[in-house]
Amino acid sequence: MTSENPFGQVLVALVTPMTADGEVDWPGVEKHIDHLIEGGADGIVVTGTTGETSTLTDPEKIRLVEVGKDVAAGRAKIITGGGSNETAHAIELYKHSERVGADGIMIVTPYYNKPTQAGILTHFRMVADATDLPVILYDIPGRTGVPIKYETILRLAKHPNILAVKDAKGDFSEVSRVLNQTDLMYFSGDDANVLPHLAIGATGLIGVTANIAPAPYRTIVDAVNRGDLATATAAHQQLEPLVRATMTHVPGTVAAKYILHGLGRISSPRVRLPLVGPEEWEAALIEDEIDHVQGIPGVDFHNFRPDRNAAAGGALPKVAGTTR
């Protein structure tokens, strides 16, 4: 990490480990973050999509930043994701995150409201104005219903705090165009497209599958940095069946927790409603993909013991989620 890149390159979109009744497993969070940093992650994005931000309470989100900072102890950056589709709420969350030590913020496009580009521009600017933290814009129209258009990205690039984009839109020609015309950094937000993004000039990734296997992503990024496409391609190909298992059949959060639990890395595969664990046929598809995974550093699938019963259904936590 340099002064020009305050985020790192291998960033994990952290799952939030939970107990069987859907409460945050705080010792499990600490253990998981430490494992990822030891495996090569230099950035952890807490309370993002993968972390089930939409069903976490605000105090849980803040505590995840605090715990992340304590565990990282300077070894990795802690970025707070999620935000809110209410601008005032997002500002308060990010200001509080800054006070407890977040190293950066990732702001998602307002979802459900479907604002115009003028509304998106105003939302991002006001949130970026509210703290001194470096900002990653999160462009994921498949979840928010609205893309950040090219012209809007160019205007946002002029804000001194807005330094990067997490791209889950997959428009590589637009990424190249923005990289040519701004100083913005790009982070791949699609696990299957990490190497293609890096090949056209992206800085790094914010990955779901990296919860399971951070080391190969470290290999890919380091190889690209030194111009070693053969090594990067080999690691990309090795990861392909694991990425398919994690990102294809059910939401990435659900599959990642199912796989991590089967590996004995988290105590429960539980997710909060309306997410539910994989149904029998979905679990079978995930397990079929896992059968094709071979030789990934830091992951031993010989001891993979998935538990469909433990993953079934979803949890209603004791305290309702994001509220004002």
Short mmCIF file of C-alpha atoms in Angstrom, two decimals:
data_model
loop_
_atom_site.label_atom_id
_atom_site.label_comp_id
_atom_site.label_asym_id
_atom_site.label_seq_id
_atom_site.Cartn_x
_atom_site.Cartn_y
_atom_site.Cartn_z
CA MET A 1 0.00 0.00 0.00
CA THR A 2 1.22 3.47 -0.87
CA SER A 3 0.00 6.97 -0.16
CA GLU A 4 -1.67 6.81 -3.57
CA ASN A 5 -3.54 3.61 -2.63
CA PRO A 6 -4.83 3.69 0.95
CA PHE A 7 -6.94 0.54 0.56
CA GLY A 8 -4.63 -2.31 -0.42
CA GLN A 9 -5.04 -4.63 -3.41
CA VAL A 10 -6.37 -7.95 -2.10
CA LEU A 11 -9.53 -6.93 -0.26
CA VAL A 12 -11.97 -9.48 1.17
CA ALA A 13 -15.70 -8.76 1.21
CA LEU A 14 -16.03 -10.24 4.68
CA VAL A 15 -18.81 -12.64 5.62
CA THR A 16 -20.13 -11.97 9.11
CA PRO A 17 -19.84 -15.25 11.06
CA MET A 18 -22.97 -15.93 13.11
CA THR A 19 -24.17 -18.39 15.69
CA ALA A 20 -26.87 -20.93 14.92
CA ASP A 21 -29.53 -18.49 16.19
CA GLY A 22 -28.32 -15.69 13.95
CA GLU A 23 -26.38 -13.56 16.43
CA VAL A 24 -22.94 -12.29 15.41
CA ASP A 25 -20.24 -14.73 16.52
CA TRP A 26 -17.69 -12.20 17.70
CA PRO A 27 -14.89 -14.67 18.49
CA GLY A 28 -15.59 -16.20 15.07
CA VAL A 29 -15.27 -12.78 13.43
CA GLU A 30 -11.87 -12.28 15.05
CA LYS A 31 -10.64 -15.72 14.03
CA HIS A 32 -11.86 -15.31 10.46
CA ILE A 33 -10.30 -11.87 9.93
CA ASP A 34 -6.97 -13.06 11.34
CA HIS A 35 -6.99 -16.10 9.05
CA LEU A 36 -7.61 -13.91 5.99
CA ILE A 37 -4.84 -11.48 6.82
CA GLU A 38 -2.43 -14.36 7.44
CA GLY A 39 -3.48 -15.72 4.04
CA GLY A 40 -2.48 -12.56 2.18
CA ALA A 41 -5.36 -10.09 2.40
CA ASP A 42 -4.24 -6.51 2.87
CA GLY A 43 -7.75 -5.08 3.15
CA ILE A 44 -10.97 -6.24 4.81
CA VAL A 45 -14.34 -4.78 3.81
CA VAL A 46 -16.75 -5.24 6.71
CA THR A 47 -20.53 -4.73 6.59
CA GLY A 48 -20.75 -4.98 2.82
CA THR A 49 -23.21 -7.00 0.76
CA THR A 50 -21.41 -10.22 1.65
CA GLY A 51 -21.42 -9.23 5.31
CA GLU A 52 -25.24 -9.05 5.28
CA THR A 53 -25.26 -5.29 5.82
CA SER A 54 -28.99 -5.03 5.17
CA THR A 55 -29.79 -7.15 8.25
CA LEU A 56 -27.07 -5.92 10.60
CA THR A 57 -27.93 -3.33 13.22
CA ASP A 58 -26.02 -0.07 13.25
CA PRO A 59 -24.23 -0.97 16.53
CA GLU A 60 -23.15 -4.29 14.97
CA LYS A 61 -21.75 -2.44 11.96
CA ILE A 62 -19.72 -0.12 14.14
CA ARG A 63 -18.45 -2.95 16.30
CA LEU A 64 -17.33 -4.85 13.20
CA VAL A 65 -15.09 -1.90 12.37
CA GLU A 66 -13.73 -1.86 15.92
CA VAL A 67 -13.08 -5.60 15.98
CA GLY A 68 -11.52 -5.48 12.54
CA LYS A 69 -9.13 -2.74 13.59
CA ASP A 70 -8.14 -4.61 16.74
CA VAL A 71 -7.47 -7.87 14.90
CA ALA A 72 -5.70 -6.25 11.95
CA ALA A 73 -3.37 -4.32 14.24
CA GLY A 74 -1.91 -2.47 11.29
CA ARG A 75 -1.49 -5.55 9.10
CA ALA A 76 -4.46 -4.70 6.84
CA LYS A 77 -6.82 -1.82 6.16
CA ILE A 78 -10.39 -1.97 7.47
CA ILE A 79 -12.93 -0.53 5.05
CA THR A 80 -16.56 -0.10 6.07
CA GLY A 81 -19.11 -0.89 3.38
CA GLY A 82 -22.85 -0.95 3.10
CA GLY A 83 -24.09 2.50 3.91
CA SER A 84 -27.75 3.27 3.41
CA ASN A 85 -30.24 4.31 0.75
CA GLU A 86 -31.02 7.28 2.99
CA THR A 87 -28.31 9.91 2.62
CA ALA A 88 -28.63 11.24 6.18
CA HIS A 89 -28.37 7.73 7.64
CA ALA A 90 -25.36 6.88 5.47
CA ILE A 91 -23.58 10.05 6.62
CA GLU A 92 -24.07 9.17 10.30
CA LEU A 93 -22.88 5.59 9.81
CA TYR A 94 -19.71 6.65 8.03
CA LYS A 95 -18.95 9.46 10.48
CA HIS A 96 -19.27 6.99 13.34
CA SER A 97 -17.09 4.48 11.48
CA GLU A 98 -14.42 7.14 11.05
CA ARG A 99 -14.50 7.91 14.78
CA VAL A 100 -13.82 4.26 15.67
CA GLY A 101 -10.93 3.95 13.26
CA ALA A 102 -12.10 2.88 9.81
CA ASP A 103 -9.40 3.33 7.16
CA GLY A 104 -11.82 3.97 4.32
CA ILE A 105 -15.45 3.79 3.28
CA MET A 106 -17.22 2.04 0.43
CA ILE A 107 -20.47 3.77 -0.55
CA VAL A 108 -23.09 1.76 -2.42
CA THR A 109 -25.40 3.41 -4.92
CA PRO A 110 -28.74 4.13 -3.19
CA TYR A 111 -30.90 1.05 -3.71
CA TYR A 112 -34.69 0.72 -4.04
CA ASN A 113 -35.19 4.52 -4.34
CA LYS A 114 -33.88 4.40 -7.95
CA PRO A 115 -32.64 8.02 -7.91
CA THR A 116 -31.67 9.91 -11.04
CA GLN A 117 -28.01 10.42 -11.80
CA ALA A 118 -28.30 13.87 -10.21
CA GLY A 119 -29.53 12.21 -7.01
CA ILE A 120 -26.72 9.64 -7.12
CA LEU A 121 -24.17 12.41 -7.64
CA THR A 122 -25.53 14.40 -4.70
CA HIS A 123 -25.67 11.35 -2.42
CA PHE A 124 -22.07 10.38 -3.08
CA ARG A 125 -20.78 13.93 -2.77
CA MET A 126 -22.54 14.58 0.52
CA VAL A 127 -21.36 11.33 2.06
CA ALA A 128 -17.80 11.92 0.81
CA ASP A 129 -17.92 15.44 2.27
CA ALA A 130 -18.94 14.11 5.69
CA THR A 131 -15.62 12.43 6.56
CA ASP A 132 -11.95 12.74 5.72
CA LEU A 133 -11.74 9.06 4.79
CA PRO A 134 -10.86 7.85 1.29
CA VAL A 135 -13.90 6.63 -0.62
CA ILE A 136 -14.63 3.67 -2.90
CA LEU A 137 -17.80 4.00 -4.98
CA TYR A 138 -19.70 0.70 -5.25
CA ASP A 139 -21.30 0.29 -8.67
CA ILE A 140 -23.57 -2.77 -8.59
CA PRO A 141 -26.73 -2.11 -10.63
CA GLY A 142 -27.84 -5.74 -10.36
CA ARG A 143 -28.60 -5.09 -6.68
CA THR A 144 -29.35 -1.38 -6.59
CA GLY A 145 -31.41 -1.13 -9.78
CA VAL A 146 -29.41 1.87 -11.02
CA PRO A 147 -25.91 2.07 -12.53
CA ILE A 148 -23.48 4.89 -11.91
CA LYS A 149 -23.23 6.22 -15.45
CA TYR A 150 -19.93 7.08 -17.06
CA GLU A 151 -20.59 10.83 -17.00
CA THR A 152 -21.46 10.67 -13.30
CA ILE A 153 -18.27 8.76 -12.51
CA LEU A 154 -16.22 11.44 -14.28
CA ARG A 155 -17.86 14.16 -12.20
CA LEU A 156 -17.40 12.22 -8.97
CA ALA A 157 -13.72 11.65 -9.79
CA LYS A 158 -13.13 15.35 -9.17
CA HIS A 159 -14.01 14.99 -5.47
CA PRO A 160 -10.78 14.88 -3.45
CA ASN A 161 -11.96 12.03 -1.19
CA ILE A 162 -13.33 9.78 -3.96
CA LEU A 163 -10.41 7.64 -5.06
CA ALA A 164 -11.80 4.37 -6.38
CA VAL A 165 -14.66 2.33 -7.81
CA LYS A 166 -15.67 -1.22 -6.99
CA ASP A 167 -17.00 -2.43 -10.32
CA ALA A 168 -19.68 -5.10 -10.32
CA LYS A 169 -21.14 -3.87 -13.59
CA GLY A 170 -18.74 -5.76 -15.84
CA ASP A 171 -18.50 -3.11 -18.57
CA PHE A 172 -14.80 -3.43 -19.36
CA SER A 173 -14.83 -0.81 -22.08
CA GLU A 174 -16.22 1.72 -19.61
CA VAL A 175 -13.60 0.76 -17.03
CA SER A 176 -10.87 1.37 -19.60
CA ARG A 177 -12.43 4.67 -20.59
CA VAL A 178 -12.61 5.91 -17.00
CA LEU A 179 -9.06 4.74 -16.27
CA ASN A 180 -7.88 6.70 -19.31
CA GLN A 181 -9.63 9.90 -18.25
CA THR A 182 -9.33 9.96 -14.44
CA ASP A 183 -7.01 9.00 -11.61
CA LEU A 184 -9.60 6.65 -10.10
CA MET A 185 -8.55 3.18 -9.03
CA TYR A 186 -10.74 0.22 -9.92
CA PHE A 187 -11.40 -2.85 -7.80
CA SER A 188 -12.98 -5.89 -9.37
CA GLY A 189 -16.31 -6.66 -7.74
CA ASP A 190 -16.92 -9.84 -9.71
CA ASP A 191 -14.90 -12.85 -8.60
CA ALA A 192 -14.90 -14.44 -12.06
CA ASN A 193 -13.48 -11.27 -13.62
CA VAL A 194 -10.63 -10.43 -11.25
CA LEU A 195 -7.84 -11.24 -13.70
CA PRO A 196 -9.54 -9.55 -16.69
CA HIS A 197 -10.06 -6.42 -14.58
CA LEU A 198 -6.42 -6.43 -13.49
CA ALA A 199 -5.30 -7.00 -17.08
CA ILE A 200 -6.86 -3.71 -18.20
CA GLY A 201 -5.42 -1.70 -15.33
CA ALA A 202 -7.51 -2.33 -12.22
CA THR A 203 -5.74 -1.96 -8.89
CA GLY A 204 -7.14 -4.99 -7.10
CA LEU A 205 -10.24 -6.86 -6.03
CA ILE A 206 -12.92 -6.92 -3.36
CA GLY A 207 -13.80 -10.60 -3.39
CA VAL A 208 -16.29 -13.02 -1.87
CA THR A 209 -14.43 -16.23 -2.71
CA ALA A 210 -11.39 -14.69 -1.03
CA ASN A 211 -13.14 -15.50 2.28
CA ILE A 212 -12.36 -19.12 1.47
CA ALA A 213 -9.05 -18.75 -0.36
CA PRO A 214 -7.23 -15.42 -0.08
CA ALA A 215 -3.80 -16.80 -1.02
CA PRO A 216 -4.49 -17.38 -4.75
CA TYR A 217 -5.72 -13.81 -5.10
CA ARG A 218 -2.50 -12.61 -3.50
CA THR A 219 -0.67 -14.73 -6.08
CA ILE A 220 -2.68 -13.25 -8.96
CA VAL A 221 -2.20 -9.65 -7.86
CA ASP A 222 1.50 -10.04 -7.15
CA ALA A 223 2.03 -11.80 -10.48
CA VAL A 224 0.24 -9.05 -12.40
CA ASN A 225 2.28 -6.43 -10.54
CA ARG A 226 5.49 -8.01 -11.83
CA GLY A 227 4.13 -8.69 -15.33
CA ASP A 228 3.94 -12.47 -14.92
CA LEU A 229 0.75 -13.29 -16.81
CA ALA A 230 1.42 -17.04 -16.89
CA THR A 231 1.46 -17.34 -13.09
CA ALA A 232 -1.61 -15.11 -12.76
CA THR A 233 -3.50 -17.14 -15.35
CA ALA A 234 -2.62 -20.44 -13.68
CA ALA A 235 -3.96 -19.20 -10.32
CA HIS A 236 -7.08 -17.82 -12.04
CA GLN A 237 -7.77 -21.18 -13.65
CA GLN A 238 -7.16 -23.02 -10.39
CA LEU A 239 -9.72 -20.80 -8.66
CA GLU A 240 -12.39 -21.14 -11.35
CA PRO A 241 -14.37 -24.11 -9.91
CA LEU A 242 -14.30 -22.59 -6.41
CA VAL A 243 -15.56 -19.28 -7.79
CA ARG A 244 -18.29 -21.16 -9.63
CA ALA A 245 -19.27 -23.00 -6.45
CA THR A 246 -19.40 -19.78 -4.47
CA MET A 247 -21.00 -17.36 -6.91
CA THR A 248 -23.31 -19.32 -9.20
CA HIS A 249 -26.06 -21.25 -7.44
CA VAL A 250 -27.09 -19.18 -4.42
CA PRO A 251 -26.13 -15.71 -3.14
CA GLY A 252 -22.39 -15.50 -2.52
CA THR A 253 -22.88 -14.94 1.21
CA VAL A 254 -24.89 -18.15 1.53
CA ALA A 255 -22.46 -20.29 -0.44
CA ALA A 256 -19.36 -18.81 1.22
CA LYS A 257 -20.73 -19.55 4.69
CA TYR A 258 -21.79 -23.05 3.63
CA ILE A 259 -18.31 -23.81 2.34
CA LEU A 260 -16.47 -22.15 5.24
CA HIS A 261 -18.54 -24.16 7.72
CA GLY A 262 -17.86 -27.36 5.80
CA LEU A 263 -14.15 -26.60 6.10
CA GLY A 264 -14.47 -26.03 9.85
CA ARG A 265 -13.51 -22.37 9.55
CA ILE A 266 -16.70 -20.90 11.05
CA SER A 267 -18.96 -22.36 13.72
CA SER A 268 -22.24 -22.11 11.79
CA PRO A 269 -23.35 -21.49 8.19
CA ARG A 270 -26.33 -19.45 9.43
CA VAL A 271 -27.54 -16.40 7.51
CA ARG A 272 -30.25 -13.93 8.50
CA LEU A 273 -33.62 -13.85 6.82
CA PRO A 274 -34.67 -13.22 4.13
CA LEU A 275 -31.50 -15.09 3.11
CA VAL A 276 -31.72 -18.83 3.73
CA GLY A 277 -29.25 -21.66 3.44
CA PRO A 278 -29.08 -23.69 0.23
CA GLU A 279 -31.86 -26.10 -0.53
CA GLU A 280 -30.91 -29.75 -1.06
CA TRP A 281 -30.51 -29.42 -4.82
CA GLU A 282 -28.54 -26.18 -4.49
CA ALA A 283 -26.23 -27.72 -1.90
CA ALA A 284 -25.69 -30.66 -4.23
CA LEU A 285 -24.65 -28.29 -7.03
CA ILE A 286 -22.22 -26.46 -4.76
CA GLU A 287 -20.71 -29.76 -3.62
CA ASP A 288 -20.40 -30.98 -7.23
CA GLU A 289 -18.40 -27.86 -8.08
CA ILE A 290 -16.19 -28.37 -5.02
CA ASP A 291 -15.29 -31.82 -6.35
CA HIS A 292 -13.43 -30.06 -9.19
CA VAL A 293 -11.31 -27.90 -6.86
CA GLN A 294 -7.71 -29.04 -6.68
CA GLY A 295 -4.54 -27.80 -5.07
CA ILE A 296 -5.63 -24.33 -3.96
CA PRO A 297 -3.06 -23.03 -1.44
CA GLY A 298 -4.39 -22.68 2.08
CA VAL A 299 -7.55 -24.75 1.49
CA ASP A 300 -7.83 -28.50 2.10
CA PHE A 301 -11.04 -29.90 0.68
CA HIS A 302 -10.10 -33.42 1.67
CA ASN A 303 -11.64 -32.54 5.03
CA PHE A 304 -14.70 -30.79 3.58
CA ARG A 305 -17.77 -31.82 5.60
CA PRO A 306 -20.78 -29.77 4.51
CA ASP A 307 -23.84 -29.80 6.79
CA ARG A 308 -27.06 -29.19 4.89
CA ASN A 309 -29.18 -29.42 8.03
CA ALA A 310 -27.15 -26.78 9.87
CA ALA A 311 -27.44 -24.45 6.87
CA ALA A 312 -31.18 -24.92 6.29
CA GLY A 313 -33.44 -21.91 6.71
CA GLY A 314 -32.53 -18.49 8.00
CA ALA A 315 -32.43 -16.74 11.35
CA LEU A 316 -34.47 -13.95 12.91
CA PRO A 317 -32.07 -12.09 15.21
CA LYS A 318 -33.16 -10.74 18.59
CA VAL A 319 -32.78 -7.11 17.48
CA ALA A 320 -34.13 -5.85 14.16
CA GLY A 321 -31.67 -4.65 11.57
CA THR A 322 -30.80 -1.25 10.18
CA THR A 323 -32.99 1.42 11.76
CA ARG A 324 -32.75 5.14 12.38
#
